[in-house]
N, CA and C of each residue as an Amber inpcrd file, in Angstrom:
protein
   522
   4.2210000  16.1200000   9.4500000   4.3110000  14.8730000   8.6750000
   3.3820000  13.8240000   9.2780000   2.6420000  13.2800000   8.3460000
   1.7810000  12.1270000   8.5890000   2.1850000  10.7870000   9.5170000
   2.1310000  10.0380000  10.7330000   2.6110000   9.1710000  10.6990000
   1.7180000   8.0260000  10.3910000   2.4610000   7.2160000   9.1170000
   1.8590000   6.5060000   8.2840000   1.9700000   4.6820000   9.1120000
   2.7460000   4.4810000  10.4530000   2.8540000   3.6180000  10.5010000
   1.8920000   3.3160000  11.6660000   0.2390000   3.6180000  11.6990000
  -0.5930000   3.5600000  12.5210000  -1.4490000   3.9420000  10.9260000
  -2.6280000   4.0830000  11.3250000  -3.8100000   4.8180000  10.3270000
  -5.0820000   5.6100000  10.4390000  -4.3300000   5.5860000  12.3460000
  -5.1600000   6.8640000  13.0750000  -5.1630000   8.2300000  12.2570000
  -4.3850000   8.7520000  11.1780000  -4.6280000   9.6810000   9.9350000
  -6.1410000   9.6840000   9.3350000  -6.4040000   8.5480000   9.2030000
  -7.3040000   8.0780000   8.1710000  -8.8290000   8.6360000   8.3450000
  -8.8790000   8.6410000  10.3950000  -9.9440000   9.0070000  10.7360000
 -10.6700000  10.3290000  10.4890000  -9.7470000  11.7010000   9.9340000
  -9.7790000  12.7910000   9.9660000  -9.5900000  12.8230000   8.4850000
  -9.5140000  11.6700000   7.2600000  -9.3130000  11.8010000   5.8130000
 -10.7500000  12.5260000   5.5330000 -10.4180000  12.3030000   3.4260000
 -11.6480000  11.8840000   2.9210000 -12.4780000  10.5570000   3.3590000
 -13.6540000  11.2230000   2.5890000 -14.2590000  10.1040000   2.6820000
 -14.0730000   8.1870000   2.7950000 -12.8060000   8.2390000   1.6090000
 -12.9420000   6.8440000   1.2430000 -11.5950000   6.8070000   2.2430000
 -11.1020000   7.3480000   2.8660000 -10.0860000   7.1190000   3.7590000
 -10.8050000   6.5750000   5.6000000 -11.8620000   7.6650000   5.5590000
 -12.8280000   7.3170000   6.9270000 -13.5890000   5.9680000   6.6010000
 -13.9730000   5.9240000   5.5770000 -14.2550000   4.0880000   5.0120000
 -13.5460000   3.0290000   5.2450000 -11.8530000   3.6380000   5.0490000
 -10.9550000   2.1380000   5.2620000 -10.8190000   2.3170000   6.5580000
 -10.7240000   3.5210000   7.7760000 -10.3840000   3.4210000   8.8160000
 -11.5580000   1.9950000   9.6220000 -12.7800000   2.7450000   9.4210000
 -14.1560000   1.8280000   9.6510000 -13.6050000   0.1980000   9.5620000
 -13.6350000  -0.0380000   8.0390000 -13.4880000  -1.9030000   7.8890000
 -12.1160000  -1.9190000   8.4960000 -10.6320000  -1.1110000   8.4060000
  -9.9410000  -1.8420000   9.0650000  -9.6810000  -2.2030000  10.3840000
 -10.7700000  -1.4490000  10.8090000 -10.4410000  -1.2950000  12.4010000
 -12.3000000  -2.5440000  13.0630000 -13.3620000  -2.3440000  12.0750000
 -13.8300000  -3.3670000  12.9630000 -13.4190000  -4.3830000  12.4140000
 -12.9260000  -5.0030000  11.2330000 -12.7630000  -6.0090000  11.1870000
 -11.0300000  -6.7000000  11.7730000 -10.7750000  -5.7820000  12.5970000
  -9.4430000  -5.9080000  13.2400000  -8.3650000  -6.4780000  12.4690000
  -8.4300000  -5.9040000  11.1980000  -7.3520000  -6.5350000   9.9550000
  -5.6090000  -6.1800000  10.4970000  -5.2790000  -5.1870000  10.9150000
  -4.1190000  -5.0870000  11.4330000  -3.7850000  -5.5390000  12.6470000
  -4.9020000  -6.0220000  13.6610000  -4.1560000  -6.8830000  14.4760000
  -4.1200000  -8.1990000  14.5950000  -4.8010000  -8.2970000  13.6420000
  -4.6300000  -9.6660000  13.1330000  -3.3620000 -10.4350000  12.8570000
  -2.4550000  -8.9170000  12.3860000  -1.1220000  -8.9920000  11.3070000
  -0.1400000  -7.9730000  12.1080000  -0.4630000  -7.7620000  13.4380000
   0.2590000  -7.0650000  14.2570000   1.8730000  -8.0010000  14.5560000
   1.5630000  -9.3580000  14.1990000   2.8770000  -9.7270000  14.9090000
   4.2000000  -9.6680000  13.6260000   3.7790000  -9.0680000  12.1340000
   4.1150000  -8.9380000  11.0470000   4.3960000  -7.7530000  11.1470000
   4.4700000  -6.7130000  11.6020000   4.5440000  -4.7740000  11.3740000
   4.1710000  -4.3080000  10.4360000   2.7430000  -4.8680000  10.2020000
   1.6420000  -3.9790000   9.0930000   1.8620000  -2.7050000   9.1520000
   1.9660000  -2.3130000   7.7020000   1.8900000  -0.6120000   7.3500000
   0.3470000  -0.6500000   6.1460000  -0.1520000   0.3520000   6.2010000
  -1.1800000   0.6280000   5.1640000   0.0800000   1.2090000   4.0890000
  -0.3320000   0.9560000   2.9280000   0.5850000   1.5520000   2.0840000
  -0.3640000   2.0300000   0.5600000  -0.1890000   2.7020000  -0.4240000
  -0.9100000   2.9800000  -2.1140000  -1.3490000   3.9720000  -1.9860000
  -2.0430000   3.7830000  -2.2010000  -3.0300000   5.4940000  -3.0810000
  -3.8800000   6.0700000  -1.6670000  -4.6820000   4.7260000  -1.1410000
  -5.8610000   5.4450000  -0.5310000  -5.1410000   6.1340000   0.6120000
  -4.0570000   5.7580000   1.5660000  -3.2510000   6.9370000   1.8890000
  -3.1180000   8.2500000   2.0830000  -2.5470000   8.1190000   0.6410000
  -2.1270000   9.5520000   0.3130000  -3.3880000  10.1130000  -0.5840000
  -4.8280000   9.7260000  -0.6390000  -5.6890000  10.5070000  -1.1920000
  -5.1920000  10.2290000  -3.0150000  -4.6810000   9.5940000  -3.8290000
  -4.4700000   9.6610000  -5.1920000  -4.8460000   8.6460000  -5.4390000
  -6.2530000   7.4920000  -5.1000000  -6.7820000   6.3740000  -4.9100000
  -8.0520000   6.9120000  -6.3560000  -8.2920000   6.1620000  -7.0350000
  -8.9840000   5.9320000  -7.8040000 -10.3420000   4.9830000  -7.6310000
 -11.5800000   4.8010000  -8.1650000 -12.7490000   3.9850000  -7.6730000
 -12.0610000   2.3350000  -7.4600000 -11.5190000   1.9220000  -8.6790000
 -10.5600000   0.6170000  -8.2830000  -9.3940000  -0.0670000  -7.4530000
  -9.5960000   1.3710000  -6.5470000  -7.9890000   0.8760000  -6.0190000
  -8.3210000   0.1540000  -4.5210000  -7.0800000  -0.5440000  -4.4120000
  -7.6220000  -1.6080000  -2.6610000  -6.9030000  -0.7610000  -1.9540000
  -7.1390000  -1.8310000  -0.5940000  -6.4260000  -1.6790000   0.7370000
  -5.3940000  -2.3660000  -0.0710000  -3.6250000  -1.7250000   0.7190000
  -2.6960000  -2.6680000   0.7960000  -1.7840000  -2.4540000   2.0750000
  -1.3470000  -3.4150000   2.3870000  -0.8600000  -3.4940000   3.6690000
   0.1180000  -4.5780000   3.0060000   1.5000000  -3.9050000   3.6100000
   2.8010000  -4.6730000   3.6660000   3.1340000  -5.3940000   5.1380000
   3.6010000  -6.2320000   5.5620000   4.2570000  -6.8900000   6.4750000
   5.8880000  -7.5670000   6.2520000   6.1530000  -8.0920000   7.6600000
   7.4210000  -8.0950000   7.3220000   7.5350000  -9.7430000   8.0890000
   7.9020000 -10.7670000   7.1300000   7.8490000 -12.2870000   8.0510000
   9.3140000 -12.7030000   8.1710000   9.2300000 -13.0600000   9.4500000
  10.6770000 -13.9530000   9.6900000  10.5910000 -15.4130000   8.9750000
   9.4520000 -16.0110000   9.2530000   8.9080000 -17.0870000   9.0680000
   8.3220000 -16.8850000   8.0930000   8.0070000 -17.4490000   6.9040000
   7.1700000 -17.6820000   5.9070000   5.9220000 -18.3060000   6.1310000
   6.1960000 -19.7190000   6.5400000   5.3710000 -20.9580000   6.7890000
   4.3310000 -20.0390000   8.0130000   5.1330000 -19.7260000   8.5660000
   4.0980000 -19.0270000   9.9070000   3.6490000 -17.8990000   9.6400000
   3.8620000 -16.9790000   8.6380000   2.8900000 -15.9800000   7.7090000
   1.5080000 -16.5800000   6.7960000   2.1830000 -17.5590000   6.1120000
   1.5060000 -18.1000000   5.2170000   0.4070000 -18.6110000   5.9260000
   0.2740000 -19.3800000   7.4790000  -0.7080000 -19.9190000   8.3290000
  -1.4440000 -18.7040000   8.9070000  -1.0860000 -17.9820000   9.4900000
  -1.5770000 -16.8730000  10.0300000  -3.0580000 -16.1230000   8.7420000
  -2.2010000 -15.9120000   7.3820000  -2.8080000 -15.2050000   6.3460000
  -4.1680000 -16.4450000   6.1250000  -3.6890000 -17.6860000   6.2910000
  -5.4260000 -18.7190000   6.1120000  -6.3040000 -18.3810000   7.2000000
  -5.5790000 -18.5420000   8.4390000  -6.2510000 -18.5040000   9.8050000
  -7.5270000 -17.4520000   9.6790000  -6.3420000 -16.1700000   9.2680000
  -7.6360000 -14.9580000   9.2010000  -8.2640000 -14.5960000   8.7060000
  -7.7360000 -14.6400000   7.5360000  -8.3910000 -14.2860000   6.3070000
  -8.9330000 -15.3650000   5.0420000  -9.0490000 -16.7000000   5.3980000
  -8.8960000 -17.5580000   4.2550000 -10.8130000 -17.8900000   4.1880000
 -11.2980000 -17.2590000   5.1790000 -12.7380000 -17.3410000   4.7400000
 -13.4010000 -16.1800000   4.3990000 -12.8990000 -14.8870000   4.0650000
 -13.4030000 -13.8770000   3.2920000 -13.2040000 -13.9900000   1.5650000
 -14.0230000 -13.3670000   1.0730000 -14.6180000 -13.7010000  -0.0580000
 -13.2700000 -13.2320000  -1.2560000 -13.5010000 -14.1510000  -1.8160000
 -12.3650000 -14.3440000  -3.4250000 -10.7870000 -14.4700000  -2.3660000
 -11.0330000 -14.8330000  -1.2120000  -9.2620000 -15.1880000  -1.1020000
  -8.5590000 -16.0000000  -1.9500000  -7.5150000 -15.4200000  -1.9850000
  -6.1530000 -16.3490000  -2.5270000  -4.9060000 -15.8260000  -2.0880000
  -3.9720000 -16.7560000  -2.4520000  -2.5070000 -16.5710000  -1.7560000
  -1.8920000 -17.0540000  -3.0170000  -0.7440000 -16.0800000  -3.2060000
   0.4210000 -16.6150000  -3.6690000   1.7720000 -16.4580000  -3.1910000
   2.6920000 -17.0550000  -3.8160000   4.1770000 -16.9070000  -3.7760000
   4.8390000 -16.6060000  -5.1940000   5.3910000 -16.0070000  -5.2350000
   6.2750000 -14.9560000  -6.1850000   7.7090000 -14.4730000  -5.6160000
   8.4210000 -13.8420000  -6.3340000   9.6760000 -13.3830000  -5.9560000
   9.9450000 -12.0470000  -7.0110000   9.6280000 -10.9460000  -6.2570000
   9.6070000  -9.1250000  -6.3560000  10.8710000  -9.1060000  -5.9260000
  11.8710000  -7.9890000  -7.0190000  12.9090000  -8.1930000  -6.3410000
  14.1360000  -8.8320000  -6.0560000  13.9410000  -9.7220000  -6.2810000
  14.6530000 -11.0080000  -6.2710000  14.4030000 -11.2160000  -4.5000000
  13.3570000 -11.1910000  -4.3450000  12.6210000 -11.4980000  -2.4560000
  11.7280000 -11.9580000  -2.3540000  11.9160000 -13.3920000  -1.7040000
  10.5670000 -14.8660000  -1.7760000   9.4900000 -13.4150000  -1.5680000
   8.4500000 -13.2370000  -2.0100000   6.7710000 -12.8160000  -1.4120000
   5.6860000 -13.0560000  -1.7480000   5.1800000 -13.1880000  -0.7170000
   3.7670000 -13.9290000  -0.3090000   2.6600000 -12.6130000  -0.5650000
   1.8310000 -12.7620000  -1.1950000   0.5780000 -12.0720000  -1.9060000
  -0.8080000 -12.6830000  -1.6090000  -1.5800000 -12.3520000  -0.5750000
  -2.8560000 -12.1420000  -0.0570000  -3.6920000 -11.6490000  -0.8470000
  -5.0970000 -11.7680000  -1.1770000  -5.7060000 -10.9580000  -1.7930000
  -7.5040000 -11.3340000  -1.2670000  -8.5410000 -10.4360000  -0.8710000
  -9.4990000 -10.9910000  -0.5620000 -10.5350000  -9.7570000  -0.5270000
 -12.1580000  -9.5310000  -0.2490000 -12.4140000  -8.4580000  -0.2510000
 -13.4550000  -8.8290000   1.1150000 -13.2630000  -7.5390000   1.3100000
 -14.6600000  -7.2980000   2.1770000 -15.3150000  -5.9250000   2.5240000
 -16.7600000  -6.0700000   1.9940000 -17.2570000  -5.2650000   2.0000000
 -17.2660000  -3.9210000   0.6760000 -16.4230000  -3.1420000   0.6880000
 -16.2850000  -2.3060000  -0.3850000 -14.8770000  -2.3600000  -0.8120000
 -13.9970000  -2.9020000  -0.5790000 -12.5890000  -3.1160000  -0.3730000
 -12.1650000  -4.5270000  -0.9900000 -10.9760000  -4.4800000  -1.9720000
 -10.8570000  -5.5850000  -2.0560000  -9.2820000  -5.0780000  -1.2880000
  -8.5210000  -6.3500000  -0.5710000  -7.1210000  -5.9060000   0.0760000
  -6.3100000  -6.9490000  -0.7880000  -4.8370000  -6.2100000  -0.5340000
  -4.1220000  -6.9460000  -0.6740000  -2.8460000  -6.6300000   0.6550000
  -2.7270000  -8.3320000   0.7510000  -1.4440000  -8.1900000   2.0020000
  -0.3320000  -8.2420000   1.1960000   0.8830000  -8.2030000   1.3610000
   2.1290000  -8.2970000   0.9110000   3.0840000  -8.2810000   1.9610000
   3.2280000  -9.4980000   1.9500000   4.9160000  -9.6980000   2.6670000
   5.9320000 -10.1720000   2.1380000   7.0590000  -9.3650000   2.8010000
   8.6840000 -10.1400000   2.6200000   9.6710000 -10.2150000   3.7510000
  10.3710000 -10.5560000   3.6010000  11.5460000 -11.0740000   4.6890000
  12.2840000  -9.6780000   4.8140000  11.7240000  -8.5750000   4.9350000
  12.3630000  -6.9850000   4.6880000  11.4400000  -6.2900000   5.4890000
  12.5960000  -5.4960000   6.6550000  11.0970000  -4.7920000   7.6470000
  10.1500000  -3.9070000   6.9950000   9.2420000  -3.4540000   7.1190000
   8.6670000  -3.3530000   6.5350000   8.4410000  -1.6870000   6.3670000
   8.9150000  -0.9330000   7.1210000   9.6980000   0.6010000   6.4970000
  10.8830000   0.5950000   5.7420000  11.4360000  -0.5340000   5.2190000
  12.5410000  -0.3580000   4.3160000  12.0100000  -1.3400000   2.9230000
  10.4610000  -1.4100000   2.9380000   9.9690000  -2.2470000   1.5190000
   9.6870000  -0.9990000   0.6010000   9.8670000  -1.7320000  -0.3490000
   9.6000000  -0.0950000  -1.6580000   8.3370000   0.0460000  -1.6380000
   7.4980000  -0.9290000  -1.0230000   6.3040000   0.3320000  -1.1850000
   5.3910000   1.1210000  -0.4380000   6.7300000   0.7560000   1.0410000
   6.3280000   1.4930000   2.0610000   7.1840000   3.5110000   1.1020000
   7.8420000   3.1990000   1.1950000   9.6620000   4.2150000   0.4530000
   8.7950000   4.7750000  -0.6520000   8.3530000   4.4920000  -1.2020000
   7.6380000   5.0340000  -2.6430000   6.0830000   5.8150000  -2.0780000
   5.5530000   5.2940000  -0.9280000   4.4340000   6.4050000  -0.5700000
   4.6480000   7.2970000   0.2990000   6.4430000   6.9030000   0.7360000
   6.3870000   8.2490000   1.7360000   6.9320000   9.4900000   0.4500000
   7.6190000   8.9670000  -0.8370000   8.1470000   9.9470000  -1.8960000
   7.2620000  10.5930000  -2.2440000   6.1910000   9.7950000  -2.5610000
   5.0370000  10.4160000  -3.0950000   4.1830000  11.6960000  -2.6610000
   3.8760000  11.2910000  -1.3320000   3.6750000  12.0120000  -0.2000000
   4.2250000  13.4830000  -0.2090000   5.4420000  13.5540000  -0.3190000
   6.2210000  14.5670000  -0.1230000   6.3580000  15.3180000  -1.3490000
   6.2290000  14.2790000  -2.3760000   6.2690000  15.1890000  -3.3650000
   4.7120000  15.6610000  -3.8200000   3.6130000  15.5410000  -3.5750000
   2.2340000  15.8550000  -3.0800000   2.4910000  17.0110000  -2.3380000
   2.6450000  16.8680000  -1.4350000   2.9530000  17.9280000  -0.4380000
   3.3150000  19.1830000  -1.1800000   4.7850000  18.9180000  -1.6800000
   5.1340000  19.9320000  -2.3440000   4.4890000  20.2800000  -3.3750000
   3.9300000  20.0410000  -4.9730000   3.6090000  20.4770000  -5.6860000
   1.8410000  21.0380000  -5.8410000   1.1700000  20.7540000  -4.4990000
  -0.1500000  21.1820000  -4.6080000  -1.6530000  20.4920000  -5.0130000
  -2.5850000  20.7920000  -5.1460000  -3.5510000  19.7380000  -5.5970000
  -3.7230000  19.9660000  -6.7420000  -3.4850000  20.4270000  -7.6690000
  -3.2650000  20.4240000  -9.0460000  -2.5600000  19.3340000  -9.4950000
  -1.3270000  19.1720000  -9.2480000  -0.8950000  17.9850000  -9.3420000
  -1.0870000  16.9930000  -9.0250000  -1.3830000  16.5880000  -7.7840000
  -2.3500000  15.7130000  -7.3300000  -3.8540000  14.9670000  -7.9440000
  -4.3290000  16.0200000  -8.4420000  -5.5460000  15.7400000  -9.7070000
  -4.8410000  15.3250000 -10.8420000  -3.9150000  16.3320000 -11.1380000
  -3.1460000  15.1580000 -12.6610000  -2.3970000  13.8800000 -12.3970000
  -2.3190000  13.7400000 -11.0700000  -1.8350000  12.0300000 -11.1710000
  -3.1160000  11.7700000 -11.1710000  -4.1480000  11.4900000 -10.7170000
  -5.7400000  10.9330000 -10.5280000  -5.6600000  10.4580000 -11.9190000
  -6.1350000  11.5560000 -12.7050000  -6.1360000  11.4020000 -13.8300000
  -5.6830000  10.3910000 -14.8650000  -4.1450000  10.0440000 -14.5670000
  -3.1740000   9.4230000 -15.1370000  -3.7750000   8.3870000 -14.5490000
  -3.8290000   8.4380000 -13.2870000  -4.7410000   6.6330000 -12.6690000
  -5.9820000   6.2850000 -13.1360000  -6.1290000   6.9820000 -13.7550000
  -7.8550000   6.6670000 -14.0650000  -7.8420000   6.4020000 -15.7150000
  -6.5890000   7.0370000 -16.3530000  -6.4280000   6.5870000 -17.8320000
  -5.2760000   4.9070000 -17.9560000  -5.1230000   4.7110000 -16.4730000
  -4.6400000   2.9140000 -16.8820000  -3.1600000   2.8250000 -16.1740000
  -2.6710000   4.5510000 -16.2010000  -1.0710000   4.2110000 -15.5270000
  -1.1280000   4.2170000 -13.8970000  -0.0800000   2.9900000 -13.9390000
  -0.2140000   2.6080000 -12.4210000   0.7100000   3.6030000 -11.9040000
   0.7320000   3.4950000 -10.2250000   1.1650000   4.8830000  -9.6450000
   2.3270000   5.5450000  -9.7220000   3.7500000   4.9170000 -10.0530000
   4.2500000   5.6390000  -9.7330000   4.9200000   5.4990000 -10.7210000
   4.4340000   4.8280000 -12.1920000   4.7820000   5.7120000 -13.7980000
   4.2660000   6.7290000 -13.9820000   2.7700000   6.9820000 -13.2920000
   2.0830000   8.5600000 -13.1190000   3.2770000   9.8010000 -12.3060000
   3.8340000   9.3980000 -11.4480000   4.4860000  10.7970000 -11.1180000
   5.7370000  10.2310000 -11.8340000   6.4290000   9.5620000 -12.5520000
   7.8650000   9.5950000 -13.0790000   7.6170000  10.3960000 -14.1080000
   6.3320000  10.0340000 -14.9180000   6.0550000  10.7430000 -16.3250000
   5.5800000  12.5460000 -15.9630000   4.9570000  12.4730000 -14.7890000
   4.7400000  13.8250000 -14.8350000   5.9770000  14.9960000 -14.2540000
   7.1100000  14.0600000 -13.4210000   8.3540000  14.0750000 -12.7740000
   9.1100000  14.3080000 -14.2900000   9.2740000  14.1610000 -15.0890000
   9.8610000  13.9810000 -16.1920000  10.6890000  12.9320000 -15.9610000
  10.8560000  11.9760000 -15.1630000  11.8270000  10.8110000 -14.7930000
  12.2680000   9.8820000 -15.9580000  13.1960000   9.3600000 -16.5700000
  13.3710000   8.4920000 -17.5970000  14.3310000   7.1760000 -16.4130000
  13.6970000   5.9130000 -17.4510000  14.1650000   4.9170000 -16.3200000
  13.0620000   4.3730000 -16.1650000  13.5920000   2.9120000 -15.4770000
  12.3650000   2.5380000 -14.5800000  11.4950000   3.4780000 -13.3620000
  10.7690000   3.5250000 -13.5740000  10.2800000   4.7670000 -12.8660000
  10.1720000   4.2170000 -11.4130000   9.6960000   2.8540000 -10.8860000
  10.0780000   2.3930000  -9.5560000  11.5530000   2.2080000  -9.1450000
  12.2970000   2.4880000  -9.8380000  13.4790000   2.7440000  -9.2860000
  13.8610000   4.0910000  -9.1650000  13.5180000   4.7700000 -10.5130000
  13.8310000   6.0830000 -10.3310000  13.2240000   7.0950000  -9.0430000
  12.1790000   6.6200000  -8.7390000  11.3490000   7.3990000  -7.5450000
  11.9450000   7.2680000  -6.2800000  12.4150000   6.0880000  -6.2070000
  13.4950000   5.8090000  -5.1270000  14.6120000   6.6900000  -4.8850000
  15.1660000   7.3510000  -6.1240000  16.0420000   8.2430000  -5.7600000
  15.7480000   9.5680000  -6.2360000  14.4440000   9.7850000  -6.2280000
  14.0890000  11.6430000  -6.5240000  14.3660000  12.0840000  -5.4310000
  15.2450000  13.1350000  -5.8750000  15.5570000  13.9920000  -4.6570000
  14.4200000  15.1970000  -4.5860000  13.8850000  15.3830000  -3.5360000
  13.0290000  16.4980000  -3.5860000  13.2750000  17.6690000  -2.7460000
């Protein structure tokens, strides 16, 4: 099993995985956000990343105000930043967004550590259920990502899942 909560994986990926290892590591984006318990989390991961898809990285803030400063500090002079606040969940979160280089990222934090956020939980499902069904399947989610459905209505629909499919993935038993 992969451990996903580092991204020393990444170095031994595909291509566009040895790409994010590169920018995230010289541009020291996770320790930037080390005092948050950054996870890489989405597609590029687990390899089911499409030409449009970003970096995303979840964190986990005690503090808001002192997330929210941290996220200007570091990142508020890379190109197209912005920040918002929203509530996913029914859970205040703060939404980063900026690019650099070939990457556009997005941060995401909430007041929830950050191995118990759904979208840390939803790429380890994914993962496993990857694992299990082969690269065949794996190409037919691509696919599904590349015709507009976001990720994880692509495996509910190919899962036969009925439901919200981000909830339902939460409890596929595999």
């Amino acid at each position: 099993m992969i451990d996903f909560t580092t991204i020393d994986y990444l170095k031994n990926g595909n291509s566009k995985q040895i790409q994010a290892y590169k920018t995230l590591t010289q541009h020291n984006i996770l320790g930037d956000l080390v005092e948050f318990d950054p996870i890489l989390v989405g597609t590029i991961p687990i390899a089911i990343d499409i030409e449009s898809s970003d970096l995303d990285i979840i964190c986990y803030w005690k503090n808001k105000t002192k997330f929210i400063e941290k996220l200007h500090a570091a990142f508020g002079n890379k190109n197209n930043y912005t920040i918002r606040e929203t509530v996913i969940d029914n859970r205040e979160s703060i939404i980063a967004s900026f690019r650099i280089g070939p990457f556009e990222f997005e941060i995401f934090g909430q007041n929830i550590p950050t191995q118990q956020q759904n979208a840390h939980l939803h790429m380890l499902i994914e993962h496993e259920i990857l694992q299990l069904k082969g690269e065949n399947f794996r190409l037919e989610i691509v696919k599904l990502k590349q015709k507009g459905y976001k990720t994880e209505p692509a495996f509910a629909f190919l899962l036969g899942l009925n439901g919200d499919p981000y909830a339902e993935l939460l409890k596929y038993k595999i």
